[in-house]
CSV table of C-alpha atoms in Angstrom, one decimal:
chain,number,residue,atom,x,y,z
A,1,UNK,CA,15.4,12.4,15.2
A,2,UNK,CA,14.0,12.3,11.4
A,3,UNK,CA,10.7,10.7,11.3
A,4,UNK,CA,8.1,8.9,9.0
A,5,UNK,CA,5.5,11.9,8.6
A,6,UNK,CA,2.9,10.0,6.2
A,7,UNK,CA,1.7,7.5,3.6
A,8,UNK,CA,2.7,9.8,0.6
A,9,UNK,CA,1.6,7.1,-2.3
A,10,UNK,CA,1.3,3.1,-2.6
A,11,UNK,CA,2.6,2.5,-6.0
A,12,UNK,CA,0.6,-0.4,-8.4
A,13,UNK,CA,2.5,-2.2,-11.1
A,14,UNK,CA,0.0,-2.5,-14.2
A,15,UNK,CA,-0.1,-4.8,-17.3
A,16,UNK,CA,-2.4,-2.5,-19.0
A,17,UNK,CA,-3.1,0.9,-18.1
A,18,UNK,CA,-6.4,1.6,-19.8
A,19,UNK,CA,-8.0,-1.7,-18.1
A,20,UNK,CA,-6.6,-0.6,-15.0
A,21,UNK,CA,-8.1,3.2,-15.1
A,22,UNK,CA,-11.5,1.4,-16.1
A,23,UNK,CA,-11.0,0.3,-12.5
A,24,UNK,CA,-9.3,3.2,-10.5
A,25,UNK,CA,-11.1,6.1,-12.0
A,26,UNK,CA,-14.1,4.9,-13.7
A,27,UNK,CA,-15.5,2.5,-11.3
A,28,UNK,CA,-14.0,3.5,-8.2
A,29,UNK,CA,-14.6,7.7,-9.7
A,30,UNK,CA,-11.0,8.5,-8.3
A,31,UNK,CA,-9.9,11.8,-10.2
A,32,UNK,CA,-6.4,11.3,-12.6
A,33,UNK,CA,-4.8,13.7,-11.6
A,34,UNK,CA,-1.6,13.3,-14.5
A,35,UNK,CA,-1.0,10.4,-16.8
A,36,UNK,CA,2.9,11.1,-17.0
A,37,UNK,CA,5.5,9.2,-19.9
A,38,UNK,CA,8.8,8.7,-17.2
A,39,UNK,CA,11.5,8.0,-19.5
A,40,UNK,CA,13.8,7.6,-16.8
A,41,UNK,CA,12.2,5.1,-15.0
A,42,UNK,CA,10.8,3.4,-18.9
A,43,UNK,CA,7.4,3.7,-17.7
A,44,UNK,CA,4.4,5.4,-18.4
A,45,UNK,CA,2.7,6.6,-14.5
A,46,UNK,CA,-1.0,7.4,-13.6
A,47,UNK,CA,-1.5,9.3,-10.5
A,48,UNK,CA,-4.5,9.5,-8.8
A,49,UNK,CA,-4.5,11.7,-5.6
A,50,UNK,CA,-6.6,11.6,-2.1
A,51,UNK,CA,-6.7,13.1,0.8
A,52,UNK,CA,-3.2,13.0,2.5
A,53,UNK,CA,-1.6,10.1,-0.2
A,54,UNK,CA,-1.7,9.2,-3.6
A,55,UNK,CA,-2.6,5.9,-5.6
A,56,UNK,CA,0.3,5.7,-8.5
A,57,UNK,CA,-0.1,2.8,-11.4
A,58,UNK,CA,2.9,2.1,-13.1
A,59,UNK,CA,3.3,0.6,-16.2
A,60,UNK,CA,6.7,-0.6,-17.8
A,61,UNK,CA,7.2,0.6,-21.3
A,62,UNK,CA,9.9,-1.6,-22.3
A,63,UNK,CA,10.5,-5.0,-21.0
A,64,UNK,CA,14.5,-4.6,-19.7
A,65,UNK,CA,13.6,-2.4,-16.8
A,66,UNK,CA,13.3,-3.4,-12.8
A,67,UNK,CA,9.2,-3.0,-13.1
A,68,UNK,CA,9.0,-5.0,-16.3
A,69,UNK,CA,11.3,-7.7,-14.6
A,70,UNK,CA,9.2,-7.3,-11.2
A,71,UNK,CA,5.4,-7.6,-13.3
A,72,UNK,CA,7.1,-10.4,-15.1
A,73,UNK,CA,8.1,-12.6,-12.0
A,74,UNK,CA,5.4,-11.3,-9.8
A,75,UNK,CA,2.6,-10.6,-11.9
A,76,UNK,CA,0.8,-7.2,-11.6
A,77,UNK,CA,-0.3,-5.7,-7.9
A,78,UNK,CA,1.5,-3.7,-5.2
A,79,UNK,CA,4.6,-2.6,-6.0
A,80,UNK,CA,5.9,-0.6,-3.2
A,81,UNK,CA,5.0,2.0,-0.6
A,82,UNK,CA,6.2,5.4,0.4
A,83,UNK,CA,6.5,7.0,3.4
A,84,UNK,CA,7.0,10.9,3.5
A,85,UNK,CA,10.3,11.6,6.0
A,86,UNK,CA,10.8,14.7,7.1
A,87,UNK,CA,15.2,13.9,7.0
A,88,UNK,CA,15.9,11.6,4.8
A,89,UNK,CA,19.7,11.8,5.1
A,90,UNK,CA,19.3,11.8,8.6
A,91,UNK,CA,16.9,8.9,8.1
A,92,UNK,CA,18.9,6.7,5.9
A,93,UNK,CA,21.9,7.6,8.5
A,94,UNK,CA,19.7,5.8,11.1
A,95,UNK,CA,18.9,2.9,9.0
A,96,UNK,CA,22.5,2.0,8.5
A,97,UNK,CA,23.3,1.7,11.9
A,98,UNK,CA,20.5,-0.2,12.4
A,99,UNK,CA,22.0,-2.7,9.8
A,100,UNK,CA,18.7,-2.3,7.3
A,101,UNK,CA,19.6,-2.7,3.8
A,102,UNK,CA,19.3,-0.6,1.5
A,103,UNK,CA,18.9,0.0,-2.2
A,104,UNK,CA,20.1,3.8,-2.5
A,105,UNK,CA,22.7,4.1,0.3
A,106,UNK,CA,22.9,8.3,-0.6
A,107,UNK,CA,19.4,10.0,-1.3
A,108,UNK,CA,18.6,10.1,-5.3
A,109,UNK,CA,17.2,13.7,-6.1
A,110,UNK,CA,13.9,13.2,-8.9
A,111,UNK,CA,13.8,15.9,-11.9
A,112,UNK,CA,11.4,18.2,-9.6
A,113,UNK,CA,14.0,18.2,-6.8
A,114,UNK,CA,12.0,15.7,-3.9
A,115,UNK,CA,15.0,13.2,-3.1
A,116,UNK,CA,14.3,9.4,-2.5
A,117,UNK,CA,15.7,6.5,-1.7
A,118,UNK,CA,14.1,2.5,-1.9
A,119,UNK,CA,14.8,0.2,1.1
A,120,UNK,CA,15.8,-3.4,0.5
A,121,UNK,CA,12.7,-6.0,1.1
A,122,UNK,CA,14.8,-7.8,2.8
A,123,UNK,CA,14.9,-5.9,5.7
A,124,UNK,CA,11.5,-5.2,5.6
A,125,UNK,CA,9.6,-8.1,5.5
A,126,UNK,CA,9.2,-8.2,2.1
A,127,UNK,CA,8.0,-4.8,1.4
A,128,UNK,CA,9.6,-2.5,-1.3
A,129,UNK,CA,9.5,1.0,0.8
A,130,UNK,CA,10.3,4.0,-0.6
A,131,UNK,CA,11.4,7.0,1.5
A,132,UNK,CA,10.4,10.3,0.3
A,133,UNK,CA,11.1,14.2,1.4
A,134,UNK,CA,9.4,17.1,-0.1
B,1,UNK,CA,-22.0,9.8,-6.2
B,2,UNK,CA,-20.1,7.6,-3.6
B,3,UNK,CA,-16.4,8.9,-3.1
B,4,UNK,CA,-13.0,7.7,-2.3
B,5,UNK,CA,-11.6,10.3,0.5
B,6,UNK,CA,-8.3,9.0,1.3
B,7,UNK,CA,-5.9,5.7,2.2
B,8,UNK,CA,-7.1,4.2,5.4
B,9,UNK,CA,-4.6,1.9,5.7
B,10,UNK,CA,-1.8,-0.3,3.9
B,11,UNK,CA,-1.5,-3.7,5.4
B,12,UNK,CA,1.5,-5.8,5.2
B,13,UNK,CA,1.1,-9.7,6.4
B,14,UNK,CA,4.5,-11.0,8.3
B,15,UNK,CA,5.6,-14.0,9.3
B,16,UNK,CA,6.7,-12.5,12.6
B,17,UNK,CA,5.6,-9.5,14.7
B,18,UNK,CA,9.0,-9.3,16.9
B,19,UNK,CA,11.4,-9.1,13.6
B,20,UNK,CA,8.9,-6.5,11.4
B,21,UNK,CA,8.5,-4.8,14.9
B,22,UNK,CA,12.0,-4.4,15.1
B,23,UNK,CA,12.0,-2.5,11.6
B,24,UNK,CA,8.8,-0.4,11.2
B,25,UNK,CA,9.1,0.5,15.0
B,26,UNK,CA,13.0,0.3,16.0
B,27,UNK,CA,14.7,1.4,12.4
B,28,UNK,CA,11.9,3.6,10.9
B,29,UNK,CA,11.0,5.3,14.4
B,30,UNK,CA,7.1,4.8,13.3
B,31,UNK,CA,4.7,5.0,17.7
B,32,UNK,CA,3.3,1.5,17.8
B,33,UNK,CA,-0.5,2.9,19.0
B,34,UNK,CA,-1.8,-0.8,19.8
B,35,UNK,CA,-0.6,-4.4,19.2
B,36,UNK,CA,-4.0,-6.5,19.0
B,37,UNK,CA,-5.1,-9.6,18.9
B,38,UNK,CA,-8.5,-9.9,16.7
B,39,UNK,CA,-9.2,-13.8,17.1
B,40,UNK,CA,-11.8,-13.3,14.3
B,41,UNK,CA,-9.4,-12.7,12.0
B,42,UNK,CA,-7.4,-15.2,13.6
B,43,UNK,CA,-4.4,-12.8,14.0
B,44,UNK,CA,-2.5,-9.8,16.0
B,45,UNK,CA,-2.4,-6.6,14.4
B,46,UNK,CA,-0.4,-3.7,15.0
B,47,UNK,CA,-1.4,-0.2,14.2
B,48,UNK,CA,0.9,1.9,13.3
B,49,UNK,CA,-0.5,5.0,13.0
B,50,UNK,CA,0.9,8.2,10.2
B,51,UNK,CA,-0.8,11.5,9.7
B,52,UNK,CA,-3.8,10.5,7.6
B,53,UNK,CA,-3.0,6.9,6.9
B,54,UNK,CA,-1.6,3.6,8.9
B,55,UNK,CA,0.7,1.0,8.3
B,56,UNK,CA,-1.1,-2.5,9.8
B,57,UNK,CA,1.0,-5.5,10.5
B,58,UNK,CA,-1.2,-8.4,10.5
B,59,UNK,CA,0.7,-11.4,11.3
B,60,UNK,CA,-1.7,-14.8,11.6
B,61,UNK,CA,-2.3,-16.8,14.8
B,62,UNK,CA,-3.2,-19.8,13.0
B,63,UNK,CA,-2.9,-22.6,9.8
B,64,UNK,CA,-6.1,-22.1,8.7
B,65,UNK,CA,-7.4,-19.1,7.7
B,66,UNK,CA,-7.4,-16.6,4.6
B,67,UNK,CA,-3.9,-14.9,5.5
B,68,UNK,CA,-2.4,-17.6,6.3
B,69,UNK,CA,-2.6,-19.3,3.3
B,70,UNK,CA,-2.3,-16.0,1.6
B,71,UNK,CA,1.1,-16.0,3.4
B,72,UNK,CA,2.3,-19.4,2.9
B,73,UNK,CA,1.6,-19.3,-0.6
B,74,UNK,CA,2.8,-15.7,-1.2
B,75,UNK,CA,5.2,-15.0,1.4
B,76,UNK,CA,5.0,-12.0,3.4
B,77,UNK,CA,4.1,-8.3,2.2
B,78,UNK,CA,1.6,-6.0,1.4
B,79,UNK,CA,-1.6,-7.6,1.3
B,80,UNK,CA,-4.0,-5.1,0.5
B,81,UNK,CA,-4.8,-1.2,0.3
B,82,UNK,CA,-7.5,0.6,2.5
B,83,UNK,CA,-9.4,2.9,0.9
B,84,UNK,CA,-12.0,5.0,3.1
B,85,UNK,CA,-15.5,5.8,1.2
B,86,UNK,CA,-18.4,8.3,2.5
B,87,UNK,CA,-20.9,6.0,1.1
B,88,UNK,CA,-20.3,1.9,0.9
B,89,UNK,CA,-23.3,1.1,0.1
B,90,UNK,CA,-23.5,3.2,-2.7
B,91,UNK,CA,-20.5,2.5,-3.8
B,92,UNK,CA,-20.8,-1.4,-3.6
B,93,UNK,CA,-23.7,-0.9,-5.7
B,94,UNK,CA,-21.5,1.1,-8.1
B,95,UNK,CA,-19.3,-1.6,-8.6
B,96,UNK,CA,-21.6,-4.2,-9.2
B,97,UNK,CA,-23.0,-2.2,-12.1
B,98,UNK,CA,-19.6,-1.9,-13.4
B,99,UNK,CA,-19.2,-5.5,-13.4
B,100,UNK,CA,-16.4,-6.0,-10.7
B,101,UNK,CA,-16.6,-8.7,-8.9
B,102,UNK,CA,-16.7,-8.1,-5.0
B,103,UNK,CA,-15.8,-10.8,-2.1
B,104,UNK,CA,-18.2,-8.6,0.2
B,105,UNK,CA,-21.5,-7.9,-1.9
B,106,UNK,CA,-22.7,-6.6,1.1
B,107,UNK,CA,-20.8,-4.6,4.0
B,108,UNK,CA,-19.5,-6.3,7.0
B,109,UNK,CA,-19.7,-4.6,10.2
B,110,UNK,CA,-16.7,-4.6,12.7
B,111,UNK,CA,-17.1,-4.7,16.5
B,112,UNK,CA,-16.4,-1.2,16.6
B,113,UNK,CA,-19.3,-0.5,13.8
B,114,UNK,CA,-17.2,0.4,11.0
B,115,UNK,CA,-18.3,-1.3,7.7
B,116,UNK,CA,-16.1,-2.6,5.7
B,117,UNK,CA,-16.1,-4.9,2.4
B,118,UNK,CA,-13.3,-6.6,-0.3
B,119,UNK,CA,-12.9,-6.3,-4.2
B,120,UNK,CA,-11.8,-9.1,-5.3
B,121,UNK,CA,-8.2,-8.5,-6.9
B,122,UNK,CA,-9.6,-10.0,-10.7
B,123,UNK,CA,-11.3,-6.9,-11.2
B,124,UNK,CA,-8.4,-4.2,-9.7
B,125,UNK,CA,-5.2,-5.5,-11.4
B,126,UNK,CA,-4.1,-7.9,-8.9
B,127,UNK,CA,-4.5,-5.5,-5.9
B,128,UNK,CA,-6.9,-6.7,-2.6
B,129,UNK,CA,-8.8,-3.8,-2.2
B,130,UNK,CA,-10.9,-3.4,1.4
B,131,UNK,CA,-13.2,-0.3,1.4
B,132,UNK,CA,-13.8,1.1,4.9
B,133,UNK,CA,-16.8,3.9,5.8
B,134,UNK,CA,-16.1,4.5,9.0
């Protein structure tokens, strides 16, 4: 049986990164860890690591992509959360016969090799989850 | 220096227990440690318990109070991020000399003695942030 291991990060859509690092790091003292350009996804990504899981601020570079779109209708906040899975081909196998929707029916592998796959909101309760194995 | 350890918890307000239940629970095989009612809050809880970090499901018991307005007005989701400090008072104090603006200017205590307070979501981006010293 595959199963949820952790909280690996809660991702937070930003309007404007150096406002929201006057927050995360320099009131709250959280150490950044990497502020990362991610071309792929058009956004630029802070990550700010704790014990166990991982704070991640996003921010949309351009205004076509699915975070611009998401800050634009939703305004800036949570964004999603993901859960560490120690199968996730196994998992997502599971999910389908469960009848949850999905966003990424087959794993999607990131440059470093972790693969990853979103789950629909919709099956959720309005939560954007993302699965994640190491 | 007060300091951020780790994610506490990420809760996620639904509309009802049974259906999100049948997700984080049935589909994502995540051990349901306690279902709870917490009439102060006037709402059930369910702790769902990861290494290093739950997921809560707070669903509201009645019209009238904070979550839910929060979820008739937002619909459901994540609601806010738990973030576990060694020091709140410290920290509380921190913040105020930053300038954020705090729901809790001093800590609450829980029946179980944890204290906890809320930053108010102006100062973080949008994001309902609880700090927890357990």
């Amino acid at each position: 049986m595959p199963k949820i291991k952790s909280i690996h990060h809660v991702a937070v859509v930003v309007e404007d990164m150096e406002k929201s690092l006057a927050f995360w790091r320099d009131a709250l003292g959280m150490e950044l860890h990497e502020l990362r350009d991610v071309p792929a996804e058009k956004s630029q990504v802070a990550f700010l690591p704790l014990d166990g899981a991982e704070v991640e601020l996003v921010m949309p570079t351009t205004d076509d992509s699915g975070i611009a779109k998401y800050l634009a209708k939703r305004g800036a906040g949570m964004h999603h959360i993901c859960l560490q899975v120690d199968d996730i081909v196994g998992m997502l196998s599971q999910l389908k016969q469960k009848n949850i929707r999905l966003i990424n029916e087959e794993p999607r592998k990131a440059d470093d090799g972790k693969q990853y796959a979103f789950i629909h909101p919709e099956s959720t309760g309005g939560v954007l989850v993302e699965l994640y194995q190491i």
